[in-house]
Tab-separated table of C-alpha atoms in Angstrom:
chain	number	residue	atom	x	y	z
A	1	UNK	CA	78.563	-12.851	-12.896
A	2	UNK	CA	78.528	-9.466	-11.944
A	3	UNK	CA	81.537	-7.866	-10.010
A	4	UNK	CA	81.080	-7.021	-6.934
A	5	UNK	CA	82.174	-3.454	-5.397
A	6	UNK	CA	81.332	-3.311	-2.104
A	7	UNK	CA	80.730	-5.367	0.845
A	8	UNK	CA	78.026	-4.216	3.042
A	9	UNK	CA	76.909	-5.640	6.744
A	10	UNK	CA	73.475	-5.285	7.543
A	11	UNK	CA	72.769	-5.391	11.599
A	12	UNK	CA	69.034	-5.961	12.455
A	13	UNK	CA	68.858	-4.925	16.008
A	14	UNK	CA	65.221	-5.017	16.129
A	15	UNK	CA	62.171	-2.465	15.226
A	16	UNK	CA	59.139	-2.371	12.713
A	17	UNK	CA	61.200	-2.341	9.444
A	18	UNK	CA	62.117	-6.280	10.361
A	19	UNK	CA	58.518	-7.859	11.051
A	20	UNK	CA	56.725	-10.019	8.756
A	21	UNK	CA	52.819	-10.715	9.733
A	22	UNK	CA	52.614	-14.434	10.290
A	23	UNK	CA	49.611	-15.208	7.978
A	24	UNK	CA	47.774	-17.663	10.448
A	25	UNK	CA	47.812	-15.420	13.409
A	26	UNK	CA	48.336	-12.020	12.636
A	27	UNK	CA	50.741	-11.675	14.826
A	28	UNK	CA	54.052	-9.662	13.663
A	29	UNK	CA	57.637	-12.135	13.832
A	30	UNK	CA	61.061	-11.375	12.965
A	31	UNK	CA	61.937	-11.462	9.417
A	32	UNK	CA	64.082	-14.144	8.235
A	33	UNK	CA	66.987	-12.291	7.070
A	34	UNK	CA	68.656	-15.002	5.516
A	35	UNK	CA	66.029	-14.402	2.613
A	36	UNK	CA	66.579	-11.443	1.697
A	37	UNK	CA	67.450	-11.543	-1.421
A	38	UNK	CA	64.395	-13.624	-2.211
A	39	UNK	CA	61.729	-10.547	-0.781
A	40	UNK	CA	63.829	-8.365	-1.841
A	41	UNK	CA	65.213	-9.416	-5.629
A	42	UNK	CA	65.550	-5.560	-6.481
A	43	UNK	CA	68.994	-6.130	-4.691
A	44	UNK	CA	70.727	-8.368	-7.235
A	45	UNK	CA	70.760	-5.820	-9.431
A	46	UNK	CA	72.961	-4.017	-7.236
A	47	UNK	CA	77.102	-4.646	-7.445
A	48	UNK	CA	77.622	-4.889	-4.144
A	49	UNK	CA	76.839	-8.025	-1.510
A	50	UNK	CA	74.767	-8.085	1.825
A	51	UNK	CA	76.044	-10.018	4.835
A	52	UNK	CA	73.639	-9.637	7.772
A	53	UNK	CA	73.763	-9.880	11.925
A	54	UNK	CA	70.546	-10.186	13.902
A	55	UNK	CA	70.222	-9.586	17.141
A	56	UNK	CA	69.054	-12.270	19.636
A	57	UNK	CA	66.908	-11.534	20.962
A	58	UNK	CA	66.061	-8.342	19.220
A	59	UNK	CA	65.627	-5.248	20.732
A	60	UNK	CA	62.685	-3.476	20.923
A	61	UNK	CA	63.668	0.304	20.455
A	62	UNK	CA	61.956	1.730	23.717
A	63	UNK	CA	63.997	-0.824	25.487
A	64	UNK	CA	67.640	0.416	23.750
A	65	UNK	CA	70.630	1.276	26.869
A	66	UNK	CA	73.788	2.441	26.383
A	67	UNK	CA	74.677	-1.401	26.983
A	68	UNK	CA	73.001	-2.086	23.300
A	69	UNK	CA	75.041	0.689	22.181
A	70	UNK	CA	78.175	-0.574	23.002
A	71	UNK	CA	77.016	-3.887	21.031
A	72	UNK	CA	76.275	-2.078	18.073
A	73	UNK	CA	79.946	-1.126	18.133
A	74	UNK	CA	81.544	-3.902	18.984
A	75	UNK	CA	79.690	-5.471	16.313
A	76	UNK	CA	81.030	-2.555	13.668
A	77	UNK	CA	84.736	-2.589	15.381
A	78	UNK	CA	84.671	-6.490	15.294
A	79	UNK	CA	83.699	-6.523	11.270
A	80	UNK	CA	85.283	-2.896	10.562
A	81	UNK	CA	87.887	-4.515	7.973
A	82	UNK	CA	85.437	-6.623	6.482
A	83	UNK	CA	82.896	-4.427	5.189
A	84	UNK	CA	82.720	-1.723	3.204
A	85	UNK	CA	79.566	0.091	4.737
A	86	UNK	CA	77.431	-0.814	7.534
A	87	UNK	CA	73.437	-0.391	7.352
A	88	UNK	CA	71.896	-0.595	11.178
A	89	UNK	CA	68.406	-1.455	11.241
A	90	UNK	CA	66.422	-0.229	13.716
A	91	UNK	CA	63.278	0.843	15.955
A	92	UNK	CA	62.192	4.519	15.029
A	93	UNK	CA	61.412	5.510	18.583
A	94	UNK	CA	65.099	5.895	19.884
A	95	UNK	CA	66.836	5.903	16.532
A	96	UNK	CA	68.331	9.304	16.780
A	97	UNK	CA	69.329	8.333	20.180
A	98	UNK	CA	71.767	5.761	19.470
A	99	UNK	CA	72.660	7.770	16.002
A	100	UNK	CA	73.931	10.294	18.173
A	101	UNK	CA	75.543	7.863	20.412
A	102	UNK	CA	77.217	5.772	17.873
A	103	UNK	CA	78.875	9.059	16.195
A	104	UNK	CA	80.806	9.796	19.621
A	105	UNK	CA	81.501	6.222	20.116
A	106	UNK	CA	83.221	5.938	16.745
A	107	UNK	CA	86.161	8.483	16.383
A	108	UNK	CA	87.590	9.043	12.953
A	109	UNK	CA	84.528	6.834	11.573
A	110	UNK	CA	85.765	6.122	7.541
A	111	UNK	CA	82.944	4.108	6.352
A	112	UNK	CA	79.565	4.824	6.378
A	113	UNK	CA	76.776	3.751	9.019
A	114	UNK	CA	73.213	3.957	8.289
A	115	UNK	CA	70.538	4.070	10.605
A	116	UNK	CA	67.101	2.916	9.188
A	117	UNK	CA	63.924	1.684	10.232
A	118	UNK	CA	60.189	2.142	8.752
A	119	UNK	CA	56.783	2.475	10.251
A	120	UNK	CA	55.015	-0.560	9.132
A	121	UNK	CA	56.587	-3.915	8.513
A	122	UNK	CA	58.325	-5.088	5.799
A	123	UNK	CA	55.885	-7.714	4.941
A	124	UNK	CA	52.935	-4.622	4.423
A	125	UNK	CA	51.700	-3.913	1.137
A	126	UNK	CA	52.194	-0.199	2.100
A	127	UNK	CA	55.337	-0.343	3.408
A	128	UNK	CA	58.247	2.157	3.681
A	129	UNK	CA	60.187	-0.620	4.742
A	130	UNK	CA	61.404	-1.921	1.064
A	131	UNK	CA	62.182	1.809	-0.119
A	132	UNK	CA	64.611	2.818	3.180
A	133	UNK	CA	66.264	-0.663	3.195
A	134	UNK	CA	67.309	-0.494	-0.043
A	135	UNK	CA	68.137	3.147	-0.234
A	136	UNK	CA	69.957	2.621	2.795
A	137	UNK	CA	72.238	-0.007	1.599
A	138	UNK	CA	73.100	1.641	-1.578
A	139	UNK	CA	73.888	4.368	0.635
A	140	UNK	CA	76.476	2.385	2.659
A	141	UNK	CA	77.817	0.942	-0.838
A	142	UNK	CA	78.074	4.490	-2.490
A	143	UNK	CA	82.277	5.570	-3.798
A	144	UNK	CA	83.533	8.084	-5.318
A	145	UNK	CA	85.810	8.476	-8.359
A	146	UNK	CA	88.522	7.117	-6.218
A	147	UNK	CA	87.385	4.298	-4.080
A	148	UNK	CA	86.330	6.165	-1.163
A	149	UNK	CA	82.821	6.576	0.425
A	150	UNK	CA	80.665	8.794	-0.613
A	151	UNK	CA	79.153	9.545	3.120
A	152	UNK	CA	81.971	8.369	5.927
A	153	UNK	CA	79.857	9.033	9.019
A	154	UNK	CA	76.816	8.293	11.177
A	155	UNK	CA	73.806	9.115	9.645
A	156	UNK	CA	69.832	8.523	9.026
A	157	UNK	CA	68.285	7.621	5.880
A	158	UNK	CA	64.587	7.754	6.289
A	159	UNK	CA	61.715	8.410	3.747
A	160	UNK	CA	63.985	9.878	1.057
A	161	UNK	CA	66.097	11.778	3.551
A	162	UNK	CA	69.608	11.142	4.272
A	163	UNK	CA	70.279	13.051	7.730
A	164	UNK	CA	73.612	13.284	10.019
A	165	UNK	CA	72.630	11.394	12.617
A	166	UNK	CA	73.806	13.390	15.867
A	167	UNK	CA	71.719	16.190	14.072
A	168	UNK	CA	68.427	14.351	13.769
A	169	UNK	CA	65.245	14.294	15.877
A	170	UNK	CA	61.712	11.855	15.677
A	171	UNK	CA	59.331	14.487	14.663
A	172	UNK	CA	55.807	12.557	13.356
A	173	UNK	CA	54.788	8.733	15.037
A	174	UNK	CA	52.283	8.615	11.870
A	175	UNK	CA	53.433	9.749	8.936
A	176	UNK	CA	56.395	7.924	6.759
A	177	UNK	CA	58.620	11.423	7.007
A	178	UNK	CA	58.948	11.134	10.264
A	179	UNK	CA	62.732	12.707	10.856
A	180	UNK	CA	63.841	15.916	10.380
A	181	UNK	CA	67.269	17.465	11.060
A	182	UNK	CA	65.886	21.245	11.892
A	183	UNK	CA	69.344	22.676	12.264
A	184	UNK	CA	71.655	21.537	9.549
A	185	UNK	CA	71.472	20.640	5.933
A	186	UNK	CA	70.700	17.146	4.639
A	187	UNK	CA	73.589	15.276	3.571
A	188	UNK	CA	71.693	13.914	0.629
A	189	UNK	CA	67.970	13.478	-1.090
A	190	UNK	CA	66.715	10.686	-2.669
A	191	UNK	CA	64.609	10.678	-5.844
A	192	UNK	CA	65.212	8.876	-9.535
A	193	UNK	CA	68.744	9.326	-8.057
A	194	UNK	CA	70.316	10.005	-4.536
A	195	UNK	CA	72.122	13.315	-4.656
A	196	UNK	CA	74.463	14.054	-2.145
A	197	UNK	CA	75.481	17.367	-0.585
A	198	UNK	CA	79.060	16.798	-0.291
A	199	UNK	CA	80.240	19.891	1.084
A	200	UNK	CA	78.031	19.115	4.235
A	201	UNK	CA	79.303	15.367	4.648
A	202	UNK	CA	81.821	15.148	7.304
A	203	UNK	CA	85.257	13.539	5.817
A	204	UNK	CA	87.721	12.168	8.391
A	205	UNK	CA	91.167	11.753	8.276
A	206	UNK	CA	92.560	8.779	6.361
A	207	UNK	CA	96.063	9.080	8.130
A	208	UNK	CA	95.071	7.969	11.313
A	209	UNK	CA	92.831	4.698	12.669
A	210	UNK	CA	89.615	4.742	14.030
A	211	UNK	CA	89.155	4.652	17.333
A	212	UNK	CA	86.228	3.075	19.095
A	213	UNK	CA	84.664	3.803	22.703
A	214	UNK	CA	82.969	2.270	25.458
A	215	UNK	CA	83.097	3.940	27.942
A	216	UNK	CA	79.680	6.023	28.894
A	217	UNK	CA	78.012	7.212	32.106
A	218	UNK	CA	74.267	7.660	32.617
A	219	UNK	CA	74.424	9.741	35.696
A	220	UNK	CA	72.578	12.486	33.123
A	221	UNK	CA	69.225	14.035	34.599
A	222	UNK	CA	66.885	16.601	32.822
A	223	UNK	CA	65.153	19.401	34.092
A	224	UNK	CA	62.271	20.815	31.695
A	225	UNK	CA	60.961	24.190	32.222
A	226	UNK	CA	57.715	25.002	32.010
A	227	UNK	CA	55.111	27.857	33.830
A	228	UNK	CA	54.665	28.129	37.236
A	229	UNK	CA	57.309	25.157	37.572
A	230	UNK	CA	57.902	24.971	41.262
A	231	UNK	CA	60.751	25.165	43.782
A	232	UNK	CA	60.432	21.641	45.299
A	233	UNK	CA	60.504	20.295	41.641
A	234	UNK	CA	63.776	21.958	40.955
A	235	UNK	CA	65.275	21.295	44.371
A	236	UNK	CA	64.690	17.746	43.673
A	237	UNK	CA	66.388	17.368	40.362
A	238	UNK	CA	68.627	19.427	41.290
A	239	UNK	CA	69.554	17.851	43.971
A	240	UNK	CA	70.110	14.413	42.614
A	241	UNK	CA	72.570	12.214	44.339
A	242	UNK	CA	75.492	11.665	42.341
A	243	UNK	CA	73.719	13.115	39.456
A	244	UNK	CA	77.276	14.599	37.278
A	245	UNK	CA	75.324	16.697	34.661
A	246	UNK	CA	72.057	17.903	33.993
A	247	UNK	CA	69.932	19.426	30.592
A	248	UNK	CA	68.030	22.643	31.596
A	249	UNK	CA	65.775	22.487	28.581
A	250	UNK	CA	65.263	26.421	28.464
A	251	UNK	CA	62.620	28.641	26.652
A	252	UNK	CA	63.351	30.183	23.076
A	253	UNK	CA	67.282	31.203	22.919
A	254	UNK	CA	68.212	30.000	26.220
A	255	UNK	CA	65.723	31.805	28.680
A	256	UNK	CA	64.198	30.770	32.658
A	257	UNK	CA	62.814	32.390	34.922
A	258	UNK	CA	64.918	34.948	36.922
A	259	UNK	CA	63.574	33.824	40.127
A	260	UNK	CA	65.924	34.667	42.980
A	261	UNK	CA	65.554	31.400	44.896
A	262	UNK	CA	65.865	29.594	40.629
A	263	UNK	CA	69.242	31.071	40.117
A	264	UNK	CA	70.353	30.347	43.247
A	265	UNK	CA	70.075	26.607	43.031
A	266	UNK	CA	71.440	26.597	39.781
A	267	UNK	CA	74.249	28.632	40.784
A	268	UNK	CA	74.774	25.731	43.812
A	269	UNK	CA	74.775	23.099	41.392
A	270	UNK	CA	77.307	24.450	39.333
A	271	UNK	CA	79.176	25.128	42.560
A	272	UNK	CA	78.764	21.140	43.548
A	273	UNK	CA	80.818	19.957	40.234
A	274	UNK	CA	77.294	19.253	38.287
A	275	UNK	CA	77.463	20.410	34.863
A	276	UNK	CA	74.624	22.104	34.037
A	277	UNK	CA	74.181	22.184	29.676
A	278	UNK	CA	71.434	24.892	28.333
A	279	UNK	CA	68.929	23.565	25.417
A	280	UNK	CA	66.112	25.110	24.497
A	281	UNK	CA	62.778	23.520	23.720
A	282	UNK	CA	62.907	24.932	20.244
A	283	UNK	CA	63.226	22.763	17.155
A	284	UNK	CA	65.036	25.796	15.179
A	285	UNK	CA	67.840	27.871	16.094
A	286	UNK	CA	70.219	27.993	18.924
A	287	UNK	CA	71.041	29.011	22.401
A	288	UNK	CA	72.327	32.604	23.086
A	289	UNK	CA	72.820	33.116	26.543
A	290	UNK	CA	73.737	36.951	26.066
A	291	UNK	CA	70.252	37.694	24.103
A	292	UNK	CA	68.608	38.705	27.062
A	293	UNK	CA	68.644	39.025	30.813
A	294	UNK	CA	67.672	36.153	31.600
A	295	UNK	CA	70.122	33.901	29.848
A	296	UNK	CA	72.802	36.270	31.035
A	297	UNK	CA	71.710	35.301	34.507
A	298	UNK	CA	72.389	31.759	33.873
A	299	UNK	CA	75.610	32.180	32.270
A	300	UNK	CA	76.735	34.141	35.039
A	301	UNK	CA	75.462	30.799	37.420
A	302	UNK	CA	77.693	28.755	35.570
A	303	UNK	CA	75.384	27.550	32.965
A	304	UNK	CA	76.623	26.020	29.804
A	305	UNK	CA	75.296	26.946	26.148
A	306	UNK	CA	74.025	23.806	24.213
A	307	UNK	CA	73.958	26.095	21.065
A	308	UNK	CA	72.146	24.226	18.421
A	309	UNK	CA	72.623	20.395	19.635
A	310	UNK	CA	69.352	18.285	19.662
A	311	UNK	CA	68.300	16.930	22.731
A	312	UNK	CA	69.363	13.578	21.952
A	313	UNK	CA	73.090	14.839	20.779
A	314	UNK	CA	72.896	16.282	24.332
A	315	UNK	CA	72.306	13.215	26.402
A	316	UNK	CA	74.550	10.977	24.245
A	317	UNK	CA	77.633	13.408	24.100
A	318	UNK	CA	77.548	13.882	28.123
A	319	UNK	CA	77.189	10.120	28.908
A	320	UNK	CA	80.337	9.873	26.312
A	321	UNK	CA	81.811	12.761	28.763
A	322	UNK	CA	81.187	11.821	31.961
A	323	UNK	CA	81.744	8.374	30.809
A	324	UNK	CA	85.657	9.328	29.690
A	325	UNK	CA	85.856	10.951	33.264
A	326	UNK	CA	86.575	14.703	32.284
A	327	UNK	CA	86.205	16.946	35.350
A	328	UNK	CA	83.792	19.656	35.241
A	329	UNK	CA	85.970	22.517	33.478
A	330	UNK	CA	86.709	20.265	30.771
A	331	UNK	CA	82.956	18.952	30.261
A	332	UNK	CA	82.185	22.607	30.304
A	333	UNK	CA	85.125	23.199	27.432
A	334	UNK	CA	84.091	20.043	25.108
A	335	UNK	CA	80.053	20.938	25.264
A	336	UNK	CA	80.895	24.094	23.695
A	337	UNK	CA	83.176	22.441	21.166
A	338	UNK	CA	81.805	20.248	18.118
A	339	UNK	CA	83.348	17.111	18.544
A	340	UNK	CA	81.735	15.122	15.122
A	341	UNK	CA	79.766	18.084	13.812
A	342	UNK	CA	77.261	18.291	16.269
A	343	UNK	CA	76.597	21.686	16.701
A	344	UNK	CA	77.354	24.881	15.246
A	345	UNK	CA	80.656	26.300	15.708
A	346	UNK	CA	79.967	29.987	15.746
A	347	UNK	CA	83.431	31.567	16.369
A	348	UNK	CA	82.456	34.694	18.792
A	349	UNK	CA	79.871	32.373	21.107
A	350	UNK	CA	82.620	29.767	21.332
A	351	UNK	CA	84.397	31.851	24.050
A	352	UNK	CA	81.960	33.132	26.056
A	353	UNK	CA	82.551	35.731	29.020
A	354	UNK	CA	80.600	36.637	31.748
């Protein structure tokens, strides 16, 4: 008998990488986890063991809510001392989504949690479905030299990739690579072996518990920019009811339009207690609001910098905000701060002045 090294829990919330195609009808079903091992006999030869959870009914990934979120966790909080790692299945569509989510929901996270998925069933002769799976779970089962995880945080393994997952954005619906984290280094690369980038993996502190969150508000609009974008489209998102923040997804390094009647609603948001987070549209770089005019003008409305966060990291750190009930000034404060390495902490853009 081999001994066994880690305990692993794998959660199959729905998506892709968990259909078989029934052989009669064609028709995709959920795979029937509790034979794993037998599709799957490559994991025996691993020293750790697979438990597994499946959703019921499982969860298409266009349909995910912060509700499923909070599931995921309580699922992870409820088995935290059991396992060793935890390996999430799930739909690619909104994976990065709840990867971002889960890393604010989980504070001082000390085991690993994978996000997978593929993009054709496990039960396809051309699957990447066997490949991340297993990857995935070594991941999750990976020490080092003394006994601790190799990668304690949220992340993304996908197509050879391992990715931090509030740093990670869908980028292809096709193609089996179809994740990329655009603005920081992958935590690891798989090939004959996985090697990991260790001085990029976040480590928490073993001193203290972990902590995890439920609380989350979705009172988040979005306001994309765009040419000739008119006033009565602004004045309407804008002017949301109860709306608390709102993502002003910005050209290049933070720029809009320095319309006179634009900055002035803006500037009356801000004014109304709505927090008003700058992204740009760009896959690469970062927000500068004191590049050019422009951004200047919005800083000077009240306008906060996004710096480098994806748009997903975005959404999911101000529901996690607004959800904890921080008032405006300290939304503002914690936006411009990385809270689980979620942005780029660039030491003379962290205080900016008008």
């Amino acid at each position: 008998m081999i001994d066994v090294n880690a305990h692993i829990l794998l959660i199959y919330t729905g998506g892709t990488i968990g259909m078989v195609e029934n052989p009669v009808t064609g028709s995709l079903e959920p795979f029937d986890f509790a034979h794993l091992n037998s599709h799957l006999p490559e994991l025996q030869r691993f020293r750790f063991h697979v438990d597994h959870i499946v959703f019921d009914p499982v969860i298409d990934s266009s349909e995910i809510t912060p509700e499923h979120w909070k599931k995921i966790v309580r699922t992870i909080e409820y088995n935290y001392h059991k396992y060793d790692g935890f390996v999430i299945l799930h739909g690619t569509d909104t994976m990065a989504y709840t990867a971002s989510a889960l890393s604010f929901m989980i504070e001082n996270l000390q085991k690993p949690v994978v996000l997978t998925g593929a993009q054709l069933p496990i039960g396809k002769l051309r699957t990447d479905a066997k490949e991340n799976l297993i990857t995935a779970l070594e991941i999750a089962a990976d020490k080092d030299v003394l006994g601790n995880p190799i990668v304690p945080e949220v992340c993304i393994f996908f197509q050879n990739d391992l990715l931090r997952g509030n740093r990670t954005t869908k980028v292809n619906a096709d193609n089996f690579n179809a994740f990329k984290s655009y603005n920081y280094p992958n935590l690891g690369k798989s090939g004959i072996q996985i090697r990991y980038d260790k001085k990029v993996i976040h480590q928490p502190d073993y001193d203290k518990k972990t902590i995890f969150h439920y609380q989350l508000d979705t009172r988040i609009a979005t306001l994309k920019l765009f040419p000739g974008i008119n006033r009565q489209t602004v004045e309407t998102i804008l002017g949301l009811k109860n709306i608390k923040a709102i993502i002003l997804e910005t050209y290049g390094s933070g720029n809009a339009p320095l319309s006179p009647w634009f900055i002035r609603l803006v500037r009356e948001t801000v004014k109304k207690g709505v927090v008003i987070v700058n992204i740009t549209q760009c896959n690469t770089g970062m927000v500068d609001m004191h590049r050019y005019e422009t951004g200047r003008e919005l800083l000077k409305a009240g306008v906060v910098s996004g710096f480098d966060a994806t748009f997903e990291t975005a959404i999911a750190k101000l529901m996690f905000l607004v959800g904890h009930k921080y008032v405006k000034e300290d939304i503002q404060i914690r936006m411009r701060v990385p809270l689980i390495g979620e942005i780029t902490r660039v030491e003379d853009r962290m205080n900016e002045t008008i």
